[in-house]
Coordinates of C-alpha atoms and ligand atoms in Angstrom, one line a residue:
Chain F
X2 CA -17.6 -37.2 -52.2
X3 CA -15.7 -34.3 -50.6
X4 CA -12.0 -34.2 -50.0
X5 CA -12.3 -34.5 -46.2
X6 CA -15.2 -36.4 -44.7
X7 CA -16.0 -36.7 -41.0
X8 CA -19.0 -39.0 -40.4
X9 CA -20.6 -39.6 -37.0
X10 CA -17.5 -38.9 -35.0
X11 CA -17.9 -39.5 -31.3
X12 CA -15.5 -39.4 -28.3
X13 CA -16.4 -40.1 -24.7
X14 CA -14.4 -39.5 -21.6
X15 CA -15.8 -41.7 -18.9
X16 CA -19.4 -40.8 -18.6
X17 CA -19.2 -37.4 -20.5
X18 CA -19.3 -37.0 -24.2
X19 CA -16.7 -34.6 -25.5
X20 CA -17.6 -35.0 -29.2
X21 CA -21.0 -36.3 -30.2
X22 CA -21.9 -37.4 -33.8
X23 CA -19.9 -34.8 -35.7
X24 CA -20.2 -35.0 -39.4
X25 CA -18.5 -32.6 -41.7
X26 CA -17.5 -32.4 -45.4
X27 CA -14.8 -30.1 -46.5
X28 CA -13.8 -29.5 -50.2
X29 CA -10.2 -29.5 -51.4
X30 CA -8.7 -26.1 -50.8
X31 CA -11.6 -25.0 -48.6
X32 CA -11.1 -23.3 -45.2
X33 CA -13.6 -24.2 -42.5
X34 CA -13.8 -22.8 -39.0
X35 CA -14.9 -24.8 -36.0
X36 CA -16.4 -22.1 -33.8
X37 CA -17.8 -22.7 -30.4
X38 CA -17.5 -21.9 -26.7
X39 CA -14.8 -23.3 -24.4
X40 CA -15.2 -27.1 -23.8
X41 CA -17.5 -27.7 -26.8
X42 CA -15.2 -30.3 -28.3
X43 CA -13.2 -28.4 -30.9
X44 CA -9.8 -29.5 -29.9
X45 CA -11.0 -33.1 -29.4
X46 CA -12.3 -33.1 -33.0
X47 CA -9.1 -31.7 -34.4
X48 CA -7.0 -34.3 -32.4
X49 CA -9.1 -37.1 -33.7
X50 CA -8.4 -35.8 -37.2
X51 CA -4.7 -35.7 -36.6
X52 CA -4.7 -39.2 -35.1
X53 CA -3.7 -38.0 -31.6
X54 CA -6.9 -39.4 -30.1
X55 CA -8.8 -42.5 -31.2
X56 CA -12.5 -41.8 -31.8
X57 CA -15.0 -44.2 -30.2
X58 CA -17.3 -44.1 -33.2
X59 CA -17.4 -42.7 -36.7
X60 CA -15.1 -42.5 -39.6
X61 CA -12.6 -40.0 -41.1
X62 CA -11.8 -40.1 -44.8
X63 CA -9.3 -38.0 -46.8
X64 CA -9.4 -38.1 -50.5
X65 CA -11.6 -41.2 -50.4
X66 CA -9.2 -43.2 -48.2
X67 CA -10.4 -44.1 -44.7
X68 CA -7.8 -43.1 -42.1
X69 CA -9.9 -43.4 -38.9
X70 CA -7.4 -45.9 -37.3
X71 CA -4.2 -44.8 -39.1
X72 CA -1.3 -43.7 -36.8
X73 CA -0.7 -40.0 -36.5
X74 CA 2.7 -40.2 -38.1
X75 CA 1.3 -41.7 -41.3
X76 CA -1.4 -39.1 -41.8
X77 CA 0.5 -36.2 -43.2
X78 CA -1.5 -33.6 -41.5
X79 CA -0.1 -30.2 -40.5
X80 CA -1.1 -29.4 -36.9
X81 CA -0.4 -26.0 -35.4
X82 CA -0.9 -26.3 -31.7
X83 CA -2.3 -23.7 -29.5
X84 CA 0.9 -23.8 -27.5
X85 CA 3.0 -23.8 -30.7
X86 CA 4.8 -26.9 -29.4
X87 CA 8.1 -26.0 -31.0
X88 CA 11.1 -28.2 -30.2
X89 CA 13.0 -26.1 -27.7
X90 CA 16.2 -28.0 -28.2
X91 CA 16.3 -27.3 -32.0
X92 CA 17.0 -24.2 -33.9
X93 CA 14.2 -22.6 -35.9
X94 CA 15.6 -24.1 -39.1
X95 CA 15.8 -27.6 -37.6
X96 CA 12.2 -27.2 -36.3
X97 CA 11.0 -26.4 -39.7
X98 CA 13.2 -29.2 -41.2
X99 CA 11.9 -31.8 -38.7
X100 CA 9.1 -33.2 -40.9
X101 CA 11.2 -33.2 -44.0
X102 CA 14.0 -35.0 -42.2
X103 CA 11.5 -37.7 -41.0
X104 CA 10.6 -38.2 -44.7
X105 CA 14.2 -38.9 -45.6
X106 CA 14.6 -36.0 -48.0
X107 CA 18.1 -35.1 -49.1
X108 CA 20.0 -32.4 -47.1
X109 CA 20.2 -29.8 -49.9
X110 CA 16.6 -30.2 -50.8
X111 CA 15.6 -29.8 -47.1
X112 CA 17.7 -26.6 -46.8
X113 CA 16.0 -25.2 -49.9
X114 CA 12.5 -26.0 -48.6
X115 CA 13.2 -24.7 -45.1
X116 CA 14.5 -21.5 -46.7
X117 CA 11.3 -21.3 -48.7
X118 CA 9.1 -22.1 -45.7
X119 CA 10.7 -19.4 -43.6
X120 CA 10.4 -16.9 -46.4
X121 CA 6.7 -17.8 -46.7
X122 CA 6.0 -16.7 -43.1
X123 CA 8.5 -13.8 -43.4
X124 CA 11.1 -15.2 -41.0
X125 CA 14.1 -15.2 -43.3
X126 CA 17.3 -14.9 -41.4
X127 CA 16.0 -16.1 -38.1
X128 CA 16.7 -19.8 -38.9
X129 CA 19.7 -19.9 -36.5
X130 CA 17.7 -18.9 -33.4
X131 CA 16.2 -21.0 -30.7
X132 CA 12.4 -20.9 -30.2
X133 CA 12.8 -19.2 -26.8
X134 CA 14.6 -16.3 -28.5
X135 CA 11.6 -15.4 -30.6
X136 CA 8.5 -13.4 -29.8
X137 CA 5.1 -15.1 -29.6
X138 CA 4.1 -14.1 -33.1
X139 CA 7.4 -15.3 -34.5
X140 CA 7.1 -18.6 -32.7
X141 CA 3.6 -19.0 -34.2
X142 CA 4.9 -18.4 -37.6
X143 CA 7.6 -21.0 -37.1
X144 CA 4.9 -23.5 -36.1
X145 CA 3.0 -22.6 -39.2
X146 CA 6.0 -23.0 -41.5
X147 CA 6.9 -26.3 -39.9
X148 CA 3.4 -27.6 -40.6
X149 CA 3.3 -26.1 -44.2
X150 CA 6.7 -27.5 -45.5
X151 CA 5.5 -31.1 -45.3
X152 CA 2.7 -30.2 -47.8
X153 CA 0.0 -31.5 -45.5
X154 CA -3.1 -33.1 -46.9
X155 CA -5.0 -31.0 -44.3
X156 CA -3.9 -28.1 -42.2
X157 CA -5.2 -28.1 -38.7
X158 CA -5.0 -24.8 -36.7
X159 CA -6.0 -24.9 -33.0
X160 CA -6.7 -21.5 -31.6
X161 CA -3.3 -20.6 -33.0
X162 CA -3.8 -16.9 -32.6
X163 CA -5.2 -16.7 -29.1
X164 CA -1.9 -15.9 -27.5
X165 CA -1.2 -12.9 -29.6
X166 CA -2.1 -9.2 -29.1
X167 CA -5.0 -7.8 -31.1
X168 CA -2.9 -6.1 -33.7
X169 CA -0.6 -9.0 -34.3
X170 CA -3.5 -11.4 -34.4
X171 CA -5.1 -9.3 -37.2
X172 CA -1.9 -9.3 -39.2
X173 CA -1.5 -13.1 -38.7
X174 CA -5.1 -13.7 -39.7
X175 CA -4.5 -12.1 -43.1
X176 CA -1.1 -13.8 -43.6
X177 CA -2.5 -17.2 -42.8
X178 CA -5.5 -16.6 -45.0
X179 CA -3.5 -15.5 -47.9
X180 CA -1.0 -18.4 -47.6
X181 CA -3.9 -20.9 -47.3
X182 CA -5.5 -19.4 -50.4
X183 CA -2.4 -19.2 -52.5
X184 CA -1.3 -22.8 -51.7
X185 CA -4.8 -24.0 -51.8
X186 CA -4.5 -26.0 -48.6
X187 CA -7.6 -27.6 -47.1
X188 CA -7.8 -26.1 -43.6
X189 CA -9.7 -26.6 -40.4
X190 CA -9.4 -23.7 -38.1
X191 CA -10.5 -24.0 -34.5
X192 CA -11.4 -20.8 -32.7
X193 CA -13.8 -19.4 -30.2
X194 CA -13.3 -15.9 -31.7
X195 CA -16.1 -15.3 -34.2
X196 CA -14.3 -12.4 -35.9
X197 CA -11.5 -14.9 -36.7
X198 CA -14.0 -17.4 -38.0
X199 CA -15.8 -14.8 -40.1
X200 CA -12.6 -13.4 -41.7
X201 CA -10.5 -16.5 -42.2
X202 CA -12.9 -19.1 -43.5
X203 CA -15.1 -20.0 -46.4
X204 CA -17.5 -21.8 -44.1
X205 CA -18.1 -22.0 -40.4
X206 CA -19.3 -24.9 -38.3
X207 CA -20.7 -23.7 -35.1
X208 CA -20.2 -26.3 -32.3
X209 CA -22.1 -26.6 -29.0
X210 CA -21.7 -29.3 -26.4
X211 CA -19.9 -31.7 -28.7
X212 CA -22.3 -31.3 -31.6
X213 CA -22.3 -29.2 -34.7
X214 CA -25.2 -26.7 -34.4
X215 CA -25.0 -25.2 -37.9
X216 CA -22.7 -25.2 -40.9
X217 CA -22.7 -22.5 -43.5
X218 CA -21.1 -19.4 -44.8
X219 CA -20.5 -16.5 -42.5
X220 CA -23.6 -14.8 -44.0
X221 CA -25.8 -17.9 -43.4
X222 CA -24.7 -18.2 -39.8
X223 CA -25.1 -14.5 -39.1
X224 CA -28.3 -13.8 -41.0
X225 CA -30.1 -17.1 -40.7
X226 CA -29.0 -18.7 -37.5
X227 CA -30.5 -22.2 -37.3
X228 CA -30.8 -22.4 -33.5
X229 CA -31.1 -20.1 -30.6
X230 CA -27.6 -21.0 -29.5
X231 CA -26.1 -19.9 -32.9
X232 CA -28.1 -16.7 -32.7
X233 CA -26.8 -16.0 -29.3
X234 CA -23.2 -17.1 -29.9
X235 CA -22.5 -15.4 -33.2
X236 CA -22.8 -11.7 -33.2
X237 CA -24.8 -9.7 -30.7
X238 CA -28.6 -10.0 -30.4
X239 CA -31.4 -8.7 -28.3
X240 CA -33.5 -11.5 -27.0
X241 CA -36.9 -10.0 -26.5
X242 CA -39.5 -12.0 -24.6
X243 CA -42.7 -12.0 -26.8
X244 CA -46.2 -13.6 -26.8
X245 CA -48.6 -14.5 -29.6
X246 CA -52.1 -13.2 -30.2
X247 CA -55.2 -15.1 -31.4
X248 CA -54.2 -14.8 -35.1
X249 CA -50.8 -16.3 -34.4
X250 CA -48.9 -12.9 -34.7
X251 CA -46.2 -11.8 -32.4
X252 CA -47.0 -9.4 -29.6
X253 CA -44.0 -7.5 -28.4
X254 CA -44.1 -5.0 -25.6
X255 CA -47.9 -4.9 -25.8
X256 CA -48.2 -4.2 -29.5
X257 CA -49.0 -6.7 -32.3
X258 CA -46.3 -7.1 -35.0
X259 CA -46.4 -8.3 -38.6
X260 CA -44.3 -11.3 -37.8
X261 CA -45.5 -14.9 -37.6
X262 CA -45.0 -16.5 -34.2
X263 CA -44.0 -20.2 -33.7
X264 CA -47.1 -22.4 -33.2
X265 CA -46.6 -23.1 -29.5
X266 CA -44.5 -22.6 -26.4
X267 CA -42.8 -19.6 -25.0
X268 CA -40.4 -17.8 -27.3
X269 CA -38.1 -14.8 -27.7
X270 CA -37.6 -12.5 -30.6
X271 CA -34.0 -12.2 -31.6
X272 CA -33.0 -8.9 -33.3
X273 CA -29.4 -7.7 -34.0
X274 CA -28.8 -4.3 -32.4
X275 CA -27.3 -3.0 -35.7
X276 CA -30.5 -3.7 -37.5
X277 CA -32.5 -1.4 -35.2
X278 CA -33.0 2.3 -35.8
X279 CA -34.0 5.0 -33.4
X280 CA -36.6 7.5 -34.6
X281 CA -38.6 10.2 -32.9
X282 CA -41.7 8.8 -31.0
X283 CA -44.1 10.7 -33.3
X284 CA -42.7 9.4 -36.6
X285 CA -45.1 7.0 -38.3
X286 CA -43.9 3.7 -39.8
X287 CA -44.8 1.4 -42.7
X288 CA -46.4 -2.0 -42.7
X289 CA -43.3 -4.3 -42.9
X290 CA -41.6 -2.5 -40.0
X291 CA -41.6 -3.5 -36.4
X292 CA -42.0 -0.5 -34.0
X293 CA -41.7 -0.3 -30.3
X294 CA -41.6 2.7 -28.1
X295 CA -39.6 3.4 -24.9
X296 CA -37.4 5.8 -23.0
X297 CA -33.6 6.2 -23.5
X298 CA -31.8 4.8 -20.4
X299 CA -28.3 5.8 -21.5
X300 CA -26.0 6.1 -24.5
X301 CA -22.5 4.8 -24.5
X302 CA -19.8 5.8 -27.0
X303 CA -17.9 2.6 -27.9
X304 CA -15.6 3.9 -30.6
X305 CA -17.0 2.6 -33.9
X306 CA -20.6 2.9 -32.8
X307 CA -22.8 4.3 -30.1
X308 CA -24.8 1.9 -28.0
X309 CA -28.2 3.1 -26.8
X310 CA -30.1 1.3 -24.2
X311 CA -33.9 1.7 -24.4
X312 CA -36.4 0.7 -21.8
X313 CA -40.0 0.0 -22.7
X314 CA -43.1 -1.8 -21.5
X315 CA -41.6 -5.2 -21.9
X316 CA -38.0 -4.7 -20.8
X317 CA -34.8 -3.3 -22.3
X318 CA -33.1 -3.5 -25.6
X319 CA -29.8 -2.3 -27.0
X320 CA -29.5 -0.4 -30.3
X321 CA -26.2 0.2 -32.1
X322 CA -26.1 3.5 -34.0
X323 CA -23.2 4.4 -36.3
X324 CA -20.9 6.8 -34.5
X325 CA -21.2 10.3 -36.0
X326 CA -25.0 10.3 -35.7
X327 CA -26.2 12.2 -32.7
X328 CA -27.4 9.9 -30.0
X329 CA -30.7 10.8 -28.3
X330 CA -30.4 12.3 -24.9
X331 CA -31.1 10.2 -21.8
X332 CA -34.7 10.1 -20.8
X333 CA -36.0 11.0 -24.3
X334 CA -39.1 9.2 -25.5
X335 CA -38.2 7.4 -28.7
X336 CA -39.4 4.7 -31.1
X337 CA -37.2 1.8 -32.1
X338 CA -37.9 0.4 -35.6
X339 CA -36.6 -2.5 -37.6
X340 CA -37.5 -4.6 -40.6
X341 CA -39.9 -7.4 -39.8
X342 CA -37.6 -9.9 -41.6
X343 CA -34.8 -9.1 -39.1
X344 CA -36.9 -10.6 -36.3
X345 CA -36.0 -14.2 -35.6
X346 CA -38.3 -16.0 -33.2
X347 CA -36.6 -18.8 -31.2
X348 CA -38.3 -21.0 -28.5
X349 CA -37.2 -20.5 -24.9
X350 CA -35.0 -23.2 -23.6
X351 CA -36.8 -25.6 -21.2
X352 CA -35.8 -24.3 -17.8
Chain L
X2 CA 8.0 -8.5 2.9
X3 CA 9.8 -11.4 1.2
X4 CA 11.1 -14.7 2.4
X5 CA 10.3 -16.3 5.7
X6 CA 9.8 -14.4 8.9
X7 CA 12.6 -14.0 11.5
X8 CA 11.3 -16.9 13.7
X9 CA 11.2 -19.3 10.8
X10 CA 14.6 -18.2 9.5
X11 CA 16.1 -18.6 13.0
X12 CA 14.6 -22.1 13.2
X13 CA 16.0 -23.1 9.8
X14 CA 19.4 -21.8 10.9
X15 CA 19.2 -23.9 14.0
X16 CA 18.3 -27.1 12.1
X17 CA 21.1 -26.5 9.7
X18 CA 23.5 -26.0 12.6
X19 CA 22.5 -29.3 14.1
X20 CA 22.9 -31.0 10.8
X21 CA 26.2 -29.4 9.9
X22 CA 27.9 -29.5 13.3
X23 CA 29.1 -33.1 13.0
X24 CA 30.5 -32.3 9.6
X25 CA 32.6 -29.5 11.1
X26 CA 33.9 -31.9 13.7
X27 CA 34.8 -34.4 11.0
X28 CA 36.6 -31.8 8.9
X29 CA 38.5 -30.5 11.9
X30 CA 39.6 -34.0 12.9
X31 CA 40.8 -34.7 9.4
X32 CA 43.5 -32.2 9.8
X33 CA 44.4 -33.4 13.3
X34 CA 48.1 -34.1 14.2
X35 CA 47.1 -36.5 17.0
X36 CA 47.3 -40.3 16.8
X37 CA 43.8 -40.8 18.1
X38 CA 40.5 -39.0 18.0
X39 CA 40.6 -36.0 20.3
X40 CA 38.4 -32.9 19.8
X41 CA 39.5 -30.3 19.5
X42 CA 42.9 -31.6 18.2
X43 CA 46.0 -30.6 20.0
X44 CA 47.7 -29.7 16.7
X45 CA 47.0 -29.7 12.9
X46 CA 48.7 -31.5 10.1
X47 CA 48.2 -33.4 6.9
X48 CA 49.5 -36.7 8.3
X49 CA 46.2 -38.6 8.0
X50 CA 45.8 -37.7 4.4
X51 CA 49.3 -39.1 3.8
X52 CA 48.4 -42.2 5.8
X53 CA 45.2 -42.6 3.7
X54 CA 47.2 -42.5 0.5
X55 CA 49.3 -45.4 1.8
X56 CA 46.4 -47.5 3.1
X57 CA 45.9 -50.3 0.6
X58 CA 42.6 -51.9 1.9
X59 CA 40.7 -48.6 1.9
X60 CA 42.1 -47.6 -1.5
X61 CA 41.2 -50.9 -3.1
X62 CA 37.7 -50.6 -1.5
X63 CA 37.4 -47.1 -2.9
X64 CA 38.4 -48.4 -6.4
X65 CA 35.8 -51.2 -6.1
X66 CA 33.1 -48.8 -5.0
X67 CA 33.8 -46.5 -8.0
X68 CA 33.7 -49.5 -10.3
X69 CA 30.4 -50.8 -8.8
X70 CA 28.8 -47.4 -8.8
X71 CA 29.7 -46.9 -12.5
X72 CA 28.4 -50.2 -13.6
X73 CA 25.3 -49.9 -11.4
X74 CA 24.5 -46.4 -12.9
X75 CA 24.8 -47.6 -16.5
X76 CA 22.8 -50.7 -16.0
X77 CA 20.1 -48.9 -13.9
X78 CA 19.6 -46.3 -16.6
X79 CA 19.6 -49.0 -19.3
X80 CA 16.8 -50.9 -17.4
X81 CA 15.0 -48.0 -15.7
X82 CA 14.7 -45.4 -18.5
X83 CA 12.8 -47.8 -20.9
X84 CA 10.6 -48.8 -18.0
X85 CA 10.0 -45.2 -17.1
X86 CA 9.2 -44.4 -20.8
X87 CA 6.6 -47.2 -20.9
X88 CA 5.1 -46.1 -17.6
X89 CA 5.0 -42.4 -18.5
X90 CA 4.0 -42.6 -22.1
X91 CA 2.4 -46.0 -22.6
X92 CA -1.2 -46.9 -22.5
X93 CA -1.8 -50.4 -21.4
X94 CA -3.8 -52.4 -18.9
X95 CA -2.3 -52.9 -15.5
X96 CA -0.1 -49.8 -15.8
X97 CA -0.9 -48.6 -12.3
X98 CA -0.3 -52.0 -10.8
X99 CA 3.1 -52.2 -12.6
X100 CA 4.0 -48.7 -11.4
X101 CA 3.3 -49.8 -7.8
X102 CA 5.3 -53.0 -8.3
X103 CA 8.3 -51.2 -9.6
X104 CA 8.3 -48.7 -6.7
X105 CA 7.6 -51.2 -3.9
X106 CA 11.4 -51.9 -3.3
X107 CA 11.8 -48.3 -2.3
X108 CA 9.5 -48.9 0.7
X109 CA 11.2 -52.2 1.8
X110 CA 13.8 -51.7 4.5
X111 CA 17.2 -52.3 3.0
X112 CA 18.0 -54.5 6.0
X113 CA 15.4 -57.0 4.7
X114 CA 16.6 -56.7 1.1
X115 CA 20.2 -57.3 2.2
X116 CA 19.3 -60.4 4.2
X117 CA 17.2 -61.8 1.3
X118 CA 20.0 -61.1 -1.2
X119 CA 22.5 -62.9 1.1
X120 CA 20.3 -66.0 1.3
X121 CA 19.7 -65.8 -2.4
X122 CA 23.3 -65.1 -3.5
X123 CA 25.1 -67.6 -1.3
X124 CA 24.1 -70.8 -3.1
X125 CA 24.8 -69.0 -6.4
X126 CA 28.3 -67.9 -5.2
X127 CA 27.5 -64.3 -6.0
X128 CA 28.4 -62.9 -2.5
X129 CA 31.5 -60.7 -2.4
X130 CA 31.7 -60.5 -6.2
X131 CA 31.4 -57.5 -8.5
X132 CA 28.2 -58.9 -10.2
X133 CA 26.7 -59.6 -6.8
X134 CA 27.3 -56.2 -5.5
X135 CA 26.0 -54.6 -8.7
X136 CA 22.8 -56.6 -8.6
X137 CA 22.4 -55.8 -4.9
X138 CA 22.8 -52.1 -5.4
X139 CA 20.4 -52.2 -8.4
X140 CA 17.6 -53.3 -6.1
X141 CA 17.9 -49.7 -4.8
X142 CA 18.8 -47.7 -7.8
X143 CA 16.5 -49.2 -10.5
X144 CA 13.3 -48.3 -8.6
X145 CA 14.8 -44.9 -7.9
X146 CA 15.6 -44.3 -11.6
X147 CA 12.2 -45.5 -12.7
X148 CA 10.5 -43.3 -10.2
X149 CA 12.6 -40.2 -11.0
X150 CA 12.4 -40.6 -14.8
X151 CA 8.7 -41.4 -14.8
X152 CA 8.1 -38.1 -13.1
X153 CA 10.6 -36.2 -15.3
X154 CA 9.0 -37.8 -18.5
X155 CA 5.4 -37.1 -17.4
X156 CA 6.3 -33.5 -16.9
X157 CA 7.4 -33.0 -20.4
X158 CA 4.9 -31.0 -22.5
X159 CA 2.7 -33.5 -24.3
X160 CA 2.1 -31.3 -27.3
X161 CA 5.7 -31.3 -28.3
X162 CA 5.8 -35.0 -28.7
X163 CA 2.4 -35.0 -30.4
X164 CA 3.8 -32.3 -32.8
X165 CA 6.7 -34.6 -33.7
X166 CA 4.2 -37.4 -34.4
X167 CA 2.1 -35.2 -36.7
X168 CA 5.3 -34.3 -38.6
X169 CA 5.8 -38.0 -39.4
X170 CA 8.1 -39.3 -36.7
X171 CA 7.4 -42.9 -35.6
X172 CA 6.9 -43.4 -31.8
X173 CA 10.5 -44.7 -31.6
X174 CA 11.8 -41.6 -33.5
X175 CA 9.7 -39.3 -31.2
X176 CA 11.5 -40.8 -28.2
X177 CA 14.9 -40.5 -29.8
X178 CA 14.5 -37.0 -31.3
X179 CA 12.3 -35.3 -28.8
X180 CA 11.6 -37.1 -25.5
X181 CA 15.1 -38.1 -24.6
X182 CA 16.7 -34.8 -25.6
X183 CA 14.2 -32.9 -23.6
X184 CA 14.7 -35.3 -20.7
X185 CA 18.5 -34.9 -20.8
X186 CA 18.8 -32.7 -17.7
X187 CA 16.7 -35.2 -15.7
X188 CA 18.8 -38.1 -17.1
X189 CA 22.1 -36.5 -16.0
X190 CA 20.8 -35.7 -12.5
X191 CA 19.4 -39.2 -12.3
X192 CA 22.7 -40.8 -13.3
X193 CA 24.6 -38.7 -10.7
X194 CA 22.2 -39.5 -7.9
X195 CA 22.1 -43.2 -8.7
X196 CA 26.0 -43.1 -8.7
X197 CA 25.9 -41.5 -5.3
X198 CA 23.2 -43.9 -4.0
X199 CA 25.4 -46.9 -5.0
X200 CA 28.6 -45.4 -3.8
X201 CA 27.0 -44.6 -0.4
X202 CA 25.0 -47.9 -0.1
X203 CA 26.1 -49.6 3.2
X204 CA 23.4 -51.9 4.6
X205 CA 23.0 -54.2 1.6
X206 CA 26.7 -54.2 1.0
X207 CA 27.4 -55.2 4.6
X208 CA 25.4 -58.4 3.9
X209 CA 26.9 -59.3 0.6
X210 CA 30.5 -58.1 0.9
X211 CA 33.2 -60.4 2.0
X212 CA 37.0 -60.3 2.6
X213 CA 37.5 -60.7 -1.1
X214 CA 35.5 -57.8 -2.1
X215 CA 34.1 -55.0 0.1
X216 CA 33.0 -51.6 -0.9
X217 CA 34.3 -48.4 0.7
X218 CA 31.4 -47.9 3.2
X219 CA 31.8 -51.5 4.4
X220 CA 35.6 -51.1 4.7
X221 CA 35.1 -47.9 6.6
X222 CA 32.7 -49.6 9.1
X223 CA 35.3 -52.3 9.6
X224 CA 38.0 -49.8 10.1
X225 CA 36.3 -47.8 12.8
X226 CA 35.3 -51.0 14.6
X227 CA 39.0 -51.8 15.2
X228 CA 40.7 -48.4 15.3
X229 CA 40.1 -44.9 16.7
X230 CA 42.3 -42.6 14.7
X231 CA 41.4 -39.7 12.4
X232 CA 42.2 -41.6 9.2
X233 CA 38.5 -42.1 8.5
X234 CA 37.9 -38.3 9.1
X235 CA 40.5 -37.6 6.4
X236 CA 38.8 -40.1 4.0
X237 CA 35.4 -38.4 4.8
X238 CA 36.8 -35.0 3.8
X239 CA 38.0 -36.5 0.5
X240 CA 34.5 -37.9 -0.1
X241 CA 32.7 -34.7 0.9
X242 CA 34.9 -32.7 -1.5
X243 CA 34.3 -35.2 -4.3
X244 CA 30.6 -35.2 -3.8
X245 CA 30.5 -31.4 -3.8
X246 CA 32.4 -31.3 -7.1
X247 CA 29.8 -33.7 -8.6
X248 CA 26.8 -31.7 -7.2
X249 CA 28.2 -28.4 -8.4
X250 CA 29.0 -29.9 -11.8
X251 CA 25.4 -31.1 -12.1
X252 CA 24.0 -27.8 -10.9
X253 CA 26.2 -26.0 -13.4
X254 CA 25.1 -28.3 -16.2
X255 CA 21.4 -28.6 -15.7
X256 CA 20.3 -27.0 -12.4
X257 CA 19.4 -29.4 -9.6
X258 CA 15.9 -28.0 -9.3
X259 CA 15.1 -28.5 -12.9
X260 CA 16.6 -32.0 -12.9
X261 CA 14.4 -33.1 -10.0
X262 CA 11.4 -32.1 -12.0
X263 CA 10.4 -28.8 -10.5
Ligands
ATP27 N1 -8.4 -36.2 -21.6 C1 -9.6 -35.8 -21.3 N2 -10.2 -36.5 -20.2 C2 -11.5 -36.1 -19.8 N3 -12.2 -35.2 -20.4 C3 -11.7 -34.5 -21.4 C4 -10.3 -34.8 -21.9 N4 -10.1 -33.9 -22.9 C5 -11.2 -33.2 -23.1 N5 -12.1 -33.5 -22.2 C6 -13.5 -32.9 -22.1 O1 -14.1 -32.9 -23.4 C7 -14.7 -31.7 -23.6 C8 -14.2 -31.0 -24.9 O2 -12.9 -30.6 -24.7 P1 -12.1 -29.9 -25.9 O3 -10.7 -29.7 -25.4 O4 -12.3 -30.5 -27.2 O5 -12.8 -28.5 -25.8 P2 -12.5 -27.2 -26.8 O6 -13.7 -27.0 -27.6 O7 -11.2 -27.3 -27.5 O8 -12.4 -26.0 -25.7 P3 -11.4 -24.8 -25.6 O9 -12.0 -23.7 -26.4 O10 -11.5 -24.4 -24.1 O11 -10.1 -25.2 -26.0 C9 -14.5 -30.8 -22.4 O12 -15.7 -30.8 -21.6 C10 -13.4 -31.4 -21.7 O13 -13.5 -31.3 -20.3
MG28 MG1 -9.3 -26.4 -27.3

């Protein structure tokens, strides 16, 4: 049995289901991201874990003890709210001390641990300030320190970085990750930012409409998406409408390809733009390579790569070329090739 | 372009003028040297303030009003704040019905409340007593406190209280350490306003006051029934100044806008 076990969690609001049958196992010390679009039930899941919302169905177990109906203040979970939720009437030190004071720990010991907590998030010396006298990033670190000093059984982070600018967010990601690793804290990290999920967590649970669509390592999710939703949501992908021939092979843009098609129904072929290469139209290709031809519509320089839009018989596709390579000129006839194994067929959603 | 247009501003000024004009008349009369009400006064003096300082019935009524208002404020907060906490934070069946029930007295004409209290208090010998007056005033102030504090408490950020709970604070400790401190500006404003409500309360007091105990507004009504001198104007100026001091103090302390829940 894993350290943290969610089984069949469900929460309804009136007629709509916010979280539907969510099951998840997290090992001790592991960091798992809940990744999904807005409104898919991430916060609701986290709040049920913290005891701030009662689930309608399902169970939550930590360290083999069921806590589904346990009151929030008895759970010992560190929750970092999206809004930080610092106590505006208390100083930074008192904010961090709050959980320790509620546990009836002695004054001297609290002072020592608060000092330690603030040092951990590199806020030493700011203990006397009020929350409103801090920047967003500093407030966030206070919230993190406040949740860490109670030595939580599970650390819950709810989009805790979304209010920060890109640079600070990057720094905070690494800080949180290294703190989480060095203290070995079991962490659930809610985000709708996939880069955050990929860089901060051991595993990712992709959520959609209240359900978990796929759980796996970053590589699993990215290379072997289980559903069309995951393929679309994580990373970029070209969705190329395709058909099948009599042998059950994929036909794309009028040419047969060495890829097996799903047995029935309309489907699209998903290919990551980074996996595609542009070659001159005359260059021949080998057997395990998919090849389509078309005309370059335009090339856009996007900093770390060049995006080339190619139009062919069956529509358009985007190719990402490493910057530094010379992009083909607009209007040039080119061939786009990729490995057959990089093609992922997914059925079209019923309209 | 900022603020209202000239037409709107002019209209606002006019409305204020209509509201404030009587106050100017009162203030002017307070410093009158005449023996009866004459506007504008033929001369100015402080004689009516001196007369006021020597007028025992009005002074004892003032003292009673202050006592009643203090007790009413304390009791209304003691009853109203826990009720507001339950209504704003609690989750129980019949909550909406209970909210409506607590606010209903605010809609009832005080004339009816006053009459009902008179009928109810007379057999219990509560008329014209301090407890009677306090209870009477609380029919106005308690619903007011509940209403104002429910709004103030509902407007507090929910996550801050949730954060305290996740850090191990019991519901009672959350209220003590987070909810009430955050609601302090609202509490102070609420206390001041319920003091003023009680101090100013006339209709109910008229019903349940008697010769033994009457509050200041009642005594003032009685006075102007029999006499027509500027003494009451002088008293009004004293009250206006006292009220202004309280309002400015609250504004300084918490900001009226914030206190009312904006
Ligand atoms: N108190 C509530 N009453 C009714 N519906 C709610 C309530 N809280 C959440 N919901 C609904 O439940 C669904 C999931 O909400 P949740 O807050 O968990 O989404 P989320 O994944 O955290 O989204 P975001 O990324 O925008 O924060 C949403 O459709 C939302 O409208
Ligand atoms: Mg959310």
